[in-house]
């Protein structure tokens, strides 16, 4: 895995490598969320959908308390959002969706893949969100990388939307939906999705896979909710081995995959496991007399390099609020791979205690490592201009001295799991 030198890329920007931000970090949150207020999506829909939208919106009941609370406008109030992020020490953000797009029964991240009869309406709804997002990002030039949405039911339509979004200035890349059991869609390893991988590689934008976007519906019983919490990150991890074993990176060497809000401590062990199966199956393919040979047939030619090499060359992790017990694994994960995120405006995010969230994870680490994980890596992956951001960070960013101080007792009213007891090797 990559070490500190490649992670820092020389002197750390915004943390001693640049005079304008000599004593402050330039923090880029690689995991934030936004969306329009429900009725504000209407102007972004084609006129042919307006009557249908009016009827749908009149009967829609939002199932999410945070989207009807008096703080819900954090999702769409650009001025409030900039002010709160700056108070939290954050100067730029990667913006994933959050509010309900038109014609969806629930959040688009977690809604099961639509049936053919629902595709037309849901596709119109996602395209409306993408157009709203382009305007929302344009309201804060250089400070928001918007992640646009597609559906996998029609690959040609998806590729057209990817090209539109990039031309419209959305630099966050595509949000890859999951293909959970029962979706009826081809699995992500299928070559049917090759035009999507090709478009993203050609246009230089990442493919993002966010936690929660690949879980099958489990019901609403208490046990089902608990099982969802246990399984949801695993279902999201599946995108990694589907694309690796499916050969997407072999056919498209410029393709980049970002796995966000799925933790990071699992990565070294999973890469070891994938390398093991890769080696075992490739070797078995040369022994045609064995029963296992059929599992490895064609694998080496189709997927190329071993999974750990693919990770090193093509993959990144939006680790969100990295836990202290994950930090010792940072060199095995790759210091140039890890991107911190606040998960704003979710109540499980670190706001308004992001400085404390950075301290709990990164206190005592070399400043060039903190600079890379807290902002430098995200700036590189999503194309942020560090000259622009360093100047803002020089006024609002957390100081190097502040983040170096270990956090004692977490804030009493903090709601983020980043501060949860038992989630760290440290004892409060």
Coordinates of C-alpha atoms in Angstrom, one line a residue:
X1 CA 0.0 0.0 0.0
X2 CA 1.1 3.6 -0.5
X3 CA 3.0 5.3 2.3
X4 CA 3.2 8.8 3.7
X5 CA 5.3 10.3 1.0
X6 CA 2.9 9.5 -1.8
X7 CA 0.0 10.5 0.4
X8 CA 1.3 13.9 1.1
X9 CA 2.7 14.6 -2.4
X10 CA 5.3 16.9 -1.0
X11 CA 4.6 19.7 1.5
X12 CA 1.0 19.5 2.8
X13 CA -1.3 22.2 1.3
X14 CA -3.1 24.3 3.9
X15 CA -1.0 22.9 6.8
X16 CA 2.4 24.3 6.4
X17 CA 3.1 23.8 2.7
X18 CA 1.4 27.1 1.7
X19 CA 2.0 30.5 3.3
X20 CA -1.7 31.5 3.2
X21 CA -2.7 28.5 5.4
X22 CA 0.5 27.9 7.2
X23 CA -1.0 26.9 10.5
X24 CA -4.4 25.5 9.4
X25 CA -5.7 22.5 7.7
X26 CA -7.8 22.7 4.5
X27 CA -10.7 20.4 5.3
X28 CA -12.8 18.9 2.5
X29 CA -15.7 16.8 3.6
X30 CA -16.0 13.8 1.2
X31 CA -19.4 12.9 2.5
X32 CA -22.1 15.5 2.7
X33 CA -25.7 15.4 1.5
X34 CA -28.2 17.9 0.0
X35 CA -31.4 18.0 -2.0
X36 CA -34.2 20.4 -2.9
X37 CA -37.4 21.0 -0.9
X38 CA -40.0 18.7 -2.4
X39 CA -42.0 21.3 -4.4
X40 CA -38.8 23.0 -5.6
X41 CA -38.1 20.1 -7.8
X42 CA -41.1 21.0 -10.0
X43 CA -39.3 23.6 -12.2
X44 CA -36.6 21.1 -13.0
X45 CA -39.1 18.5 -14.4
X46 CA -40.1 18.5 -18.0
X47 CA -43.4 20.2 -18.4
X48 CA -45.0 16.9 -19.5
X49 CA -44.5 15.7 -15.9
X50 CA -45.9 18.7 -14.0
X51 CA -49.5 17.5 -13.7
X52 CA -48.4 14.1 -12.6
X53 CA -46.0 15.6 -10.1
X54 CA -48.6 17.8 -8.6
X55 CA -50.8 14.8 -7.9
X56 CA -47.9 12.8 -6.5
X57 CA -46.7 15.6 -4.3
X58 CA -50.1 16.3 -2.9
X59 CA -50.4 12.8 -1.4
X60 CA -46.7 12.2 -0.5
X61 CA -45.9 11.7 3.2
X62 CA -42.3 12.1 4.0
X63 CA -41.1 9.2 6.1
X64 CA -37.9 10.9 7.4
X65 CA -38.2 13.1 10.5
X66 CA -35.1 15.1 9.7
X67 CA -36.6 16.2 6.3
X68 CA -39.6 17.7 8.0
X69 CA -37.8 19.3 11.0
X70 CA -37.1 23.0 11.2
X71 CA -33.5 22.2 10.3
X72 CA -34.4 20.5 7.0
X73 CA -33.4 23.6 5.0
X74 CA -29.8 22.7 5.7
X75 CA -30.3 20.5 2.6
X76 CA -31.0 23.4 0.3
X77 CA -30.3 26.7 2.0
X78 CA -27.0 27.5 0.4
X79 CA -26.0 30.5 2.6
X80 CA -26.9 28.6 5.8
X81 CA -25.0 25.6 4.7
X82 CA -21.8 27.5 3.8
X83 CA -21.9 29.4 7.1
X84 CA -22.4 26.2 9.2
X85 CA -19.7 24.3 7.4
X86 CA -17.2 27.1 7.8
X87 CA -18.0 27.4 11.5
X88 CA -17.2 23.6 11.6
X89 CA -13.9 24.2 9.9
X90 CA -14.9 22.8 6.5
X91 CA -14.2 24.7 3.3
X92 CA -15.6 22.4 0.6
X93 CA -17.8 19.3 0.3
X94 CA -18.7 16.4 -1.9
X95 CA -22.5 16.5 -2.2
X96 CA -24.4 13.2 -2.2
X97 CA -28.2 13.3 -2.5
X98 CA -30.5 13.4 0.5
X99 CA -34.0 14.6 0.0
X100 CA -36.7 12.7 -1.8
X101 CA -36.6 13.1 -5.6
X102 CA -39.9 13.3 -7.5
X103 CA -41.9 10.0 -7.9
X104 CA -39.8 8.0 -5.4
X105 CA -41.5 6.2 -2.5
X106 CA -38.4 6.7 -0.3
X107 CA -34.8 8.1 -0.5
X108 CA -33.3 7.4 -3.8
X109 CA -30.2 5.9 -2.2
X110 CA -32.2 3.1 -0.7
X111 CA -35.2 2.6 -2.9
X112 CA -35.3 -0.8 -4.6
X113 CA -34.7 -0.7 -8.3
X114 CA -37.9 0.3 -10.0
X115 CA -40.0 -2.0 -12.2
X116 CA -40.3 -1.2 -15.9
X117 CA -43.6 0.6 -15.3
X118 CA -42.0 3.0 -12.7
X119 CA -38.8 3.7 -14.6
X120 CA -40.2 6.6 -16.7
X121 CA -41.3 8.6 -13.7
X122 CA -38.4 7.8 -11.5
X123 CA -35.9 8.6 -14.2
X124 CA -37.6 12.0 -14.7
X125 CA -37.3 12.6 -10.9
X126 CA -33.6 11.8 -10.8
X127 CA -32.9 14.0 -13.8
X128 CA -34.7 16.8 -12.0
X129 CA -32.5 16.3 -8.9
X130 CA -29.4 16.4 -11.1
X131 CA -30.5 19.7 -12.6
X132 CA -31.3 21.2 -9.3
X133 CA -27.9 20.0 -8.0
X134 CA -26.0 21.7 -10.8
X135 CA -27.6 25.0 -9.8
X136 CA -26.9 24.4 -6.1
X137 CA -23.2 23.7 -6.8
X138 CA -23.0 26.7 -9.0
X139 CA -24.1 28.9 -6.1
X140 CA -20.8 28.2 -4.4
X141 CA -18.2 28.0 -7.1
X142 CA -15.3 25.7 -6.5
X143 CA -16.7 24.5 -3.1
X144 CA -19.1 21.8 -4.0
X145 CA -18.6 18.6 -6.0
X146 CA -22.1 17.4 -6.8
X147 CA -22.6 13.6 -7.1
X148 CA -25.3 13.0 -9.8
X149 CA -27.7 10.1 -10.0
X150 CA -28.5 7.5 -12.6
X151 CA -30.6 4.3 -12.8
X152 CA -29.3 1.1 -14.3
X153 CA -32.4 0.0 -16.1
X154 CA -31.4 1.8 -19.3
X155 CA -27.6 2.0 -19.8
X156 CA -27.8 4.2 -22.9
X157 CA -29.9 6.7 -21.0
X158 CA -27.5 6.6 -18.0
X159 CA -24.5 7.3 -20.2
X160 CA -26.3 10.3 -21.8
X161 CA -27.0 11.6 -18.3
X162 CA -23.4 11.2 -17.2
X163 CA -22.3 13.2 -20.2
X164 CA -24.9 15.9 -19.5
X165 CA -23.9 16.1 -15.8
X166 CA -20.2 16.5 -16.5
X167 CA -20.9 19.2 -19.1
X168 CA -23.1 21.0 -16.5
X169 CA -20.3 21.2 -14.0
X170 CA -21.1 18.4 -11.7
X171 CA -17.6 17.2 -10.7
X172 CA -18.5 14.6 -8.0
X173 CA -19.1 11.8 -10.4
X174 CA -21.9 9.3 -10.7
X175 CA -23.7 7.7 -7.8
X176 CA -23.8 4.0 -8.6
X177 CA -27.0 2.4 -7.5
X178 CA -26.9 -1.1 -6.0
X179 CA -28.3 -4.2 -7.6
X180 CA -29.7 -5.9 -4.4
X181 CA -31.2 -9.4 -4.5
X182 CA -34.6 -9.3 -6.1
X183 CA -33.9 -6.1 -8.1
X184 CA -34.2 -7.9 -11.4
X185 CA -31.2 -6.1 -12.8
X186 CA -28.0 -7.7 -14.0
X187 CA -25.3 -7.8 -11.3
X188 CA -22.7 -5.1 -11.2
X189 CA -20.0 -7.5 -12.6
X190 CA -22.0 -7.8 -15.8
X191 CA -20.4 -6.4 -19.0
X192 CA -23.7 -4.8 -19.8
X193 CA -22.6 -1.8 -17.7
X194 CA -19.4 -1.3 -19.7
X195 CA -20.6 1.9 -21.4
X196 CA -21.1 3.4 -17.9
X197 CA -17.5 2.5 -16.8
X198 CA -16.1 3.8 -20.2
X199 CA -17.9 7.1 -19.9
X200 CA -16.7 7.8 -16.4
X201 CA -13.2 6.8 -17.3
X202 CA -13.2 8.9 -20.4
X203 CA -14.6 12.0 -18.6
X204 CA -12.4 11.6 -15.6
X205 CA -15.1 11.4 -13.0
X206 CA -15.3 8.8 -10.2
X207 CA -17.9 6.1 -9.7
X208 CA -19.3 6.5 -6.1
X209 CA -21.0 3.8 -4.2
X210 CA -22.6 5.0 -0.9
X211 CA -23.6 2.9 2.1
X212 CA -27.3 1.9 2.0
X213 CA -27.6 2.0 -1.7
X214 CA -27.5 -1.8 -2.3
X215 CA -29.4 -3.4 0.6
X216 CA -32.5 -5.4 -0.2
X217 CA -35.8 -4.5 1.5
X218 CA -36.0 -6.3 4.9
X219 CA -39.2 -5.0 6.3
X220 CA -39.9 -2.5 9.1
X221 CA -39.9 -4.8 12.2
X222 CA -37.4 -4.0 15.0
X223 CA -35.4 -7.1 14.1
X224 CA -35.4 -6.1 10.4
X225 CA -34.0 -2.7 11.3
X226 CA -31.2 -4.3 13.4
X227 CA -30.4 -6.7 10.6
X228 CA -30.2 -3.8 8.2
X229 CA -27.6 -2.0 10.4
X230 CA -25.5 -5.2 10.5
X231 CA -25.7 -6.0 6.8
X232 CA -26.0 -2.7 5.0
X233 CA -22.3 -1.9 4.7
X234 CA -21.6 -5.5 3.5
X235 CA -24.1 -5.1 0.7
X236 CA -22.3 -1.9 -0.2
X237 CA -18.9 -3.5 -0.2
X238 CA -20.0 -5.9 -2.9
X239 CA -19.5 -3.3 -5.6
X240 CA -15.8 -3.6 -5.0
X241 CA -15.4 -7.3 -5.8
X242 CA -18.1 -7.2 -8.5
X243 CA -16.2 -4.5 -10.5
X244 CA -12.8 -6.2 -9.7
X245 CA -13.8 -9.7 -10.7
X246 CA -15.9 -8.4 -13.5
X247 CA -12.8 -6.8 -15.1
X248 CA -14.1 -3.3 -15.2
X249 CA -10.8 -1.8 -14.2
X250 CA -8.9 -4.1 -16.5
X251 CA -10.9 -2.9 -19.5
X252 CA -10.9 0.7 -18.3
X253 CA -7.7 1.5 -16.5
X254 CA -8.7 5.1 -15.9
X255 CA -11.8 4.1 -14.0
X256 CA -11.9 5.2 -10.3
X257 CA -14.2 3.8 -7.6
X258 CA -15.0 5.5 -4.3
X259 CA -16.7 3.6 -1.5
X260 CA -18.2 6.1 0.9
X261 CA -19.6 5.9 4.5
X262 CA -18.8 2.2 4.8
X263 CA -16.0 2.5 7.3
X264 CA -12.4 1.7 6.4
X265 CA -11.1 -0.9 8.8
X266 CA -12.5 -3.8 6.7
X267 CA -10.4 -2.9 3.7
X268 CA -7.1 -4.7 4.4
X269 CA -8.8 -8.0 5.4
X270 CA -11.1 -8.0 2.4
X271 CA -8.2 -7.3 0.0
X272 CA -6.3 -10.2 1.5
X273 CA -9.4 -12.4 1.0
X274 CA -9.9 -11.3 -2.6
X275 CA -6.3 -11.8 -3.4
X276 CA -6.5 -15.3 -2.0
X277 CA -9.5 -16.2 -4.2
X278 CA -7.9 -14.6 -7.2
X279 CA -4.7 -16.6 -6.8
X280 CA -6.6 -19.8 -6.0
X281 CA -8.9 -19.6 -8.9
X282 CA -6.3 -18.5 -11.4
X283 CA -4.1 -21.5 -10.3
X284 CA -7.1 -23.8 -10.4
X285 CA -7.9 -22.9 -14.0
X286 CA -4.6 -24.4 -15.1
X287 CA -5.6 -27.8 -13.6
X288 CA -8.4 -28.8 -15.9
X289 CA -8.9 -32.2 -14.1
X290 CA -10.1 -30.6 -10.9
X291 CA -13.7 -29.7 -10.0
X292 CA -12.5 -26.2 -9.0
X293 CA -11.1 -25.5 -12.4
X294 CA -14.4 -24.3 -13.8
X295 CA -14.6 -21.5 -11.2
X296 CA -11.3 -20.0 -12.4
X297 CA -11.8 -20.5 -16.1
X298 CA -11.2 -17.2 -17.9
X299 CA -10.7 -15.2 -14.7
X300 CA -7.1 -14.1 -15.1
X301 CA -7.7 -12.8 -18.7
X302 CA -10.9 -11.0 -17.8
X303 CA -10.0 -9.3 -14.6
X304 CA -6.3 -8.7 -14.9
X305 CA -4.2 -7.7 -11.8
X306 CA -4.8 -9.1 -8.4
X307 CA -7.4 -7.2 -6.3
X308 CA -5.0 -5.4 -4.0
X309 CA -3.2 -4.0 -7.0
X310 CA -6.5 -2.8 -8.4
X311 CA -7.3 -1.1 -5.1
X312 CA -3.9 0.6 -5.2
X313 CA -4.4 1.9 -8.7
X314 CA -8.1 2.7 -8.9
X315 CA -9.9 2.8 -5.6
X316 CA -10.5 5.2 -2.7
X317 CA -12.6 5.3 0.5
X318 CA -14.8 8.1 1.8
X319 CA -14.1 7.0 5.3
X320 CA -16.4 9.7 6.8
X321 CA -15.5 10.1 10.4
X322 CA -12.7 7.7 10.7
X323 CA -12.7 5.8 14.0
X324 CA -9.5 5.8 16.1
X325 CA -9.2 2.0 15.9
X326 CA -9.1 2.3 12.1
X327 CA -6.3 4.8 12.0
X328 CA -3.4 2.3 12.7
X329 CA -4.5 0.6 9.4
X330 CA -4.1 3.7 7.3
X331 CA -0.8 2.6 5.6
X332 CA -2.4 -0.7 4.7
X333 CA -5.4 1.0 3.3
X334 CA -3.3 3.6 1.6
X335 CA -2.7 7.1 3.0
X336 CA -3.5 8.5 -0.4
X337 CA -6.8 6.6 -0.5
X338 CA -8.5 7.9 2.7
X339 CA -10.9 10.8 2.6
X340 CA -12.6 12.2 5.7
X341 CA -16.2 13.3 5.8
X342 CA -18.6 14.9 8.2
X343 CA -21.9 13.5 6.9
X344 CA -23.5 16.9 7.1
X345 CA -26.4 17.6 7.7
X346 CA -27.3 14.1 9.1
X347 CA -27.7 13.9 12.9
X348 CA -25.2 11.0 12.8
X349 CA -22.7 13.4 11.3
X350 CA -20.0 15.2 13.2
X351 CA -21.5 18.7 12.9
X352 CA -21.1 21.0 14.9
X353 CA -18.1 19.0 16.3
X354 CA -16.1 18.2 13.3
X355 CA -12.9 19.6 14.8
X356 CA -13.4 17.2 17.7
X357 CA -14.2 14.5 15.2
X358 CA -10.8 15.1 13.5
X359 CA -9.1 15.2 16.9
X360 CA -10.5 11.9 18.0
X361 CA -9.1 10.2 14.9
X362 CA -6.0 12.1 13.9
X363 CA -4.5 13.7 17.0
X364 CA -0.8 12.9 17.2
X365 CA -0.3 12.0 13.6
X366 CA 2.2 13.7 11.3
X367 CA 0.6 16.8 9.9
X368 CA 1.2 15.8 6.3
X369 CA -0.8 12.6 6.9
X370 CA -3.7 14.6 8.5
X371 CA -3.6 17.1 5.6
X372 CA -3.9 14.3 3.1
X373 CA -6.8 12.5 4.8
X374 CA -8.7 15.6 5.9
X375 CA -8.7 17.3 2.5
X376 CA -5.8 16.8 0.1
X377 CA -6.9 13.4 -1.1
X378 CA -10.5 14.5 -1.7
X379 CA -9.3 17.6 -3.5
X380 CA -7.2 15.4 -5.9
X381 CA -10.0 12.8 -6.5
X382 CA -12.8 15.4 -7.1
X383 CA -10.7 18.1 -8.8
X384 CA -11.0 20.9 -6.2
X385 CA -8.7 23.9 -6.6
X386 CA -6.5 24.0 -3.5
X387 CA -5.3 27.5 -4.2
X388 CA -8.9 28.7 -3.8
X389 CA -9.7 26.5 -0.8
X390 CA -6.4 27.3 1.0
X391 CA -7.3 30.9 1.1
X392 CA -10.6 30.2 2.8
X393 CA -9.0 27.7 5.1
X394 CA -6.5 30.3 6.3
X395 CA -9.5 32.0 7.9
X396 CA -11.8 29.2 9.1
X397 CA -9.8 25.9 9.0
X398 CA -8.9 24.1 12.2
X399 CA -5.4 24.8 13.3
X400 CA -2.6 22.2 13.2
X401 CA -2.1 22.7 16.9
X402 CA -5.8 22.2 17.7
X403 CA -6.1 18.9 15.8
X404 CA -2.8 17.7 17.4
X405 CA -4.4 17.8 20.8
X406 CA -6.0 14.4 21.8
X407 CA -9.7 14.7 22.7
X408 CA -10.5 13.9 26.2
X409 CA -14.3 13.6 26.9
X410 CA -16.4 13.9 23.8
X411 CA -19.0 16.7 23.7
X412 CA -22.0 15.7 25.9
X413 CA -24.6 16.4 23.2
X414 CA -22.7 14.9 20.2
X415 CA -24.9 12.5 18.3
X416 CA -22.4 11.1 15.9
X417 CA -21.2 7.5 16.2
X418 CA -17.7 9.0 15.8
X419 CA -17.9 9.7 19.5
X420 CA -19.6 6.5 20.6
X421 CA -18.3 4.6 23.5
X422 CA -16.8 1.3 22.6
X423 CA -16.1 2.4 19.0
X424 CA -12.5 3.1 19.8
X425 CA -9.5 1.6 21.5
X426 CA -9.3 4.7 23.6
X427 CA -11.2 4.8 26.9
X428 CA -12.9 7.9 28.1

